[in-house]
Each structure stands twice: as structure tokens, then as C-alpha cells.
Tab-separated table of C-alpha atoms in Angstrom:
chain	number	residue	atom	x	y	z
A	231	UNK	CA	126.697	119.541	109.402
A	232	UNK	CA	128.105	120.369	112.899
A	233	UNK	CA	128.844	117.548	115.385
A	234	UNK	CA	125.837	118.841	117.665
A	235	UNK	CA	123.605	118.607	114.277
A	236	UNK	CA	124.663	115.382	113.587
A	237	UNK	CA	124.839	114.007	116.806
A	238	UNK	CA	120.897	115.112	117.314
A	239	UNK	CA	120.490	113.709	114.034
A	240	UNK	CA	121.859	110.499	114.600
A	241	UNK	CA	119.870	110.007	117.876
A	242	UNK	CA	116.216	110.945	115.890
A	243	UNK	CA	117.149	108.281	113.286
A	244	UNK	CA	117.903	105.445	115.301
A	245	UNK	CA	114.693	106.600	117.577
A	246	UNK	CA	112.322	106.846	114.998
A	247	UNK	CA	113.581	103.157	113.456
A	248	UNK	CA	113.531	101.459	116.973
A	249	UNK	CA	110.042	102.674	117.423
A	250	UNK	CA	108.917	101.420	113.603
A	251	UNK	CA	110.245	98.310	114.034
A	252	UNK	CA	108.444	97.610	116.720
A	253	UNK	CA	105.178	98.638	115.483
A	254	UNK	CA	106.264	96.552	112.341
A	255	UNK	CA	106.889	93.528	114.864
A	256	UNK	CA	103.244	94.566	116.082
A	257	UNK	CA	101.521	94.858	113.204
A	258	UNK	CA	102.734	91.459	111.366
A	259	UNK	CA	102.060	89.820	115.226
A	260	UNK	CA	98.594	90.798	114.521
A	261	UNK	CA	98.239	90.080	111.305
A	262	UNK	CA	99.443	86.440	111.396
A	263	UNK	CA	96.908	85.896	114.769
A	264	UNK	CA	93.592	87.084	112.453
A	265	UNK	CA	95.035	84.825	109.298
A	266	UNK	CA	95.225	81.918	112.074
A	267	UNK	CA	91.685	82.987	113.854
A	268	UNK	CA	90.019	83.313	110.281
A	269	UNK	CA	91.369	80.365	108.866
A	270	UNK	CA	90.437	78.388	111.787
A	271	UNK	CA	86.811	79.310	112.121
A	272	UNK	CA	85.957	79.125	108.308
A	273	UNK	CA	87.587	75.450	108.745
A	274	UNK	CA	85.077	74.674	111.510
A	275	UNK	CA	82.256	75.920	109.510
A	276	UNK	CA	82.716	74.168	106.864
A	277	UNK	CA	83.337	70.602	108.889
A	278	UNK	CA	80.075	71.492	110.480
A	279	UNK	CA	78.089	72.033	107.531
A	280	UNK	CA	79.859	69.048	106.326
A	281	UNK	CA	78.409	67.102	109.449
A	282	UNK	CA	74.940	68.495	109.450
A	283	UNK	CA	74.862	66.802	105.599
A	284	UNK	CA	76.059	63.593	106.750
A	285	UNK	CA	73.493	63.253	109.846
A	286	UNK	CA	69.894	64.121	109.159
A	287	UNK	CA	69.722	66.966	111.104
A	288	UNK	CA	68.313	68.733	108.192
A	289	UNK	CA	66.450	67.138	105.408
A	290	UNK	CA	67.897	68.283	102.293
A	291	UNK	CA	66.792	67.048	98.327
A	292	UNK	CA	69.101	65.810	96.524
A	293	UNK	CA	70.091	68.587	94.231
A	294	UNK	CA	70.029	70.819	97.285
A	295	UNK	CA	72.608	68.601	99.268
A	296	UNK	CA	74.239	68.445	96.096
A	297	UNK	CA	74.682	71.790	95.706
A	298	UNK	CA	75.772	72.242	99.289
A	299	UNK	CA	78.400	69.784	98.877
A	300	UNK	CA	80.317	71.535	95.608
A	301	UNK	CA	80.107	75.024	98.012
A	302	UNK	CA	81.671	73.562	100.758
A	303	UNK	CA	84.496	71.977	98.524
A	304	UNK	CA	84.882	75.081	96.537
A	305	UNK	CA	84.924	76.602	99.433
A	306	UNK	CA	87.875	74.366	101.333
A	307	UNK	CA	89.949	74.849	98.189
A	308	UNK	CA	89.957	78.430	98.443
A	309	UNK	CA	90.535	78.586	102.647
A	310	UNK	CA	93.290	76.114	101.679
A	311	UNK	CA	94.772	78.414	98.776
A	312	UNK	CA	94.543	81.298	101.091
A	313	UNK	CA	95.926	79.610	104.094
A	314	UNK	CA	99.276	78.401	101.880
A	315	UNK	CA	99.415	81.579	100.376
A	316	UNK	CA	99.502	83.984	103.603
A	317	UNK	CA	101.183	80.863	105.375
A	318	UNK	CA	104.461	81.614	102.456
A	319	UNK	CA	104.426	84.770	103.935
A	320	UNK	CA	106.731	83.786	107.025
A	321	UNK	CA	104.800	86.355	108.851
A	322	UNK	CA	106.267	84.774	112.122
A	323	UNK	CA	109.648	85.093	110.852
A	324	UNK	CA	109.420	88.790	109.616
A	325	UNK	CA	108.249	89.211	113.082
A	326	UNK	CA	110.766	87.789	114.729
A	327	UNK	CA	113.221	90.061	112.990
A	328	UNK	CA	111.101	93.103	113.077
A	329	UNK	CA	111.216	92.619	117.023
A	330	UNK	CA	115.226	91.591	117.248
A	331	UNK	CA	116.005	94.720	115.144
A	332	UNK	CA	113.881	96.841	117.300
A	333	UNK	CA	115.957	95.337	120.377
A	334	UNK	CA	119.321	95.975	118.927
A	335	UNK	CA	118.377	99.564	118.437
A	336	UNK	CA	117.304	99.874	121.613
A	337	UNK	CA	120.546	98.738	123.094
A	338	UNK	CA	122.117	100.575	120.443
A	339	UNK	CA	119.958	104.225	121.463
A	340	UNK	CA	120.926	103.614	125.461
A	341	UNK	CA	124.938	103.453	123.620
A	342	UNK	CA	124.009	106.954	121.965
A	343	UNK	CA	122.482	108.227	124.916
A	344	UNK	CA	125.808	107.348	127.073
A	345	UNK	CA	128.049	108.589	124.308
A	346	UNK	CA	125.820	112.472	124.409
A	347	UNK	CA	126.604	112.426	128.244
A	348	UNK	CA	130.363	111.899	127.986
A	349	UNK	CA	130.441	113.961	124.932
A	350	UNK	CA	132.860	110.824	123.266
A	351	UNK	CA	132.850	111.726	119.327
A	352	UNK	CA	134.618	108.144	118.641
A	353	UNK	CA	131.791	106.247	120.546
A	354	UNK	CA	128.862	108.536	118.450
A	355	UNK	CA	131.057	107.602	115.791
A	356	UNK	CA	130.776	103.903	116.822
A	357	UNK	CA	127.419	104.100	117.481
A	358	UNK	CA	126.651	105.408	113.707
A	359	UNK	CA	128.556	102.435	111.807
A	360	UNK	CA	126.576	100.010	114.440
A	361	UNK	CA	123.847	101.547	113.347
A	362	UNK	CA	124.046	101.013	109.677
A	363	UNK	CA	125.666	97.468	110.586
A	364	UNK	CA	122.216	96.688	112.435
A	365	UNK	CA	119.931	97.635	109.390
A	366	UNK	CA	122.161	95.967	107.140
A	367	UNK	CA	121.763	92.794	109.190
A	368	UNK	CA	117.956	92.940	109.165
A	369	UNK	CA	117.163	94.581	106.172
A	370	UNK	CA	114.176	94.703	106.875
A	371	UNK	CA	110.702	96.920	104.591
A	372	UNK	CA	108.303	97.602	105.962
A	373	UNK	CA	105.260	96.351	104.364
């Protein structure tokens, strides 16, 4: 590979894993914002429905308010099993890194783009060990 190969080479890599680490740091953003949104509102539902038994807002029979009550506890049980599950996830912390990777590529790309102007093969050469320094320090998947 000649230097001008590698050098273009080097420069597409650490663009293309700036940019997906960022959309990573997106994506699990997101993703962690609906769990928290869905989690919430089924929560409220379920204390509403809760409160509408208790008062006598609506006159159920017994076997009907019975009924009512094991849904709404089977269904708590399962918002809470989901909620702990997704909540393991560490979404916030995968995001965090997602989006600190992303930055030290960026700083590390602006390097690469000084190094092409003064045509410095020790700084590329710098900038290519950095490079696999900063995805060893994240190792991040994507997922």
C-alpha cells in the first residue's frame, strides 16, 4: 500500500467511525428516552385504573373488580421486569462512551487533517496508533 493509499485510508476509517459513534451515541440516547417515556405512562395507567377501583367512579361487581385487580398486578410485574431488565442495560453509560469516543475521533480526524497538510509521515503515523489506542479504550459494538 503506498503512503498516499494509506494515508487516504487512514483518514476514511477514522471518518466513517467518528460518524458511527455518534449515531450509536444517538440511537441508544433515543432509545433509553422511549424506555423512560413508556415505562412512565404504563405506570400512570395503571395507578389510575388502580384509583378509579378504589373510588366509585365506576361501579364494578365483584368478580369484575376482581378481575381488574389481578390485570393490573400482572400487569405492574411485567412493566417492573421490563423496566429492570432494559434499566441493566446501562443505556446511559454506553451512551456516554459512544459520544466520548466519537469526540476523541474528532479531535483525532482534525490531527489527520493537519498531518495531510504538512505532509508529516511520523504524525500520520501517530495519528494511526492513537487511533487504535482510542478504540481500544472504548471498545465499544455497536448494537
Amino acid at each position: 500500500m503506498t503512503g498516499s493509499c494509506f494515508v487516504d485510508e487512514l483518514n476514511k476509517k477514522i471518518w466513517q467511525t467518528k460518524g458511527a459513534r455518534f449515531n450509536a451515541y444517538r440511537r441508544i440516547e433515543k432509545k433509553q428516552n422511549i424506555l423512560t417515556y413508556v415505562t412512565s405512562i404504563s405506570s400512570v395507567h395503571l395507578i389510575a385504573i388502580g384509583i378509579i377501583q378504589l373510588s366509585s367512579i365506576v361501579d364494578l361487581s365483584e368478580n369484575a373488580s376482581n378481575w381488574l385487580s389481578f390485570v393490573t398486578i400482572a400487569l405492574s410485574i411485567i412493566i417492573l421486569v421490563y423496566g429492570l431488565i432494559e434499566g441493566g442495560k446501562e443505556y446511559g453509560i454506553k451512551a456516554d462512551k459512544y459520544h466520548m469516543c466519537g469526540l476523541d475521533l474528532d479531535q483525532l480526524y482534525n490531527r489527520m487533517q493537519i498531518a495531510k497538510q504538512k505532509e508529516g509521515n511520523d504524525e500520520i503515523e501517530k495519528v494511526s496508533f492513537s487511533y487504535g489506542d482510542i478504540l481500544d479504550k472504548y471498545s465499544l459494538n455497536h448494537q
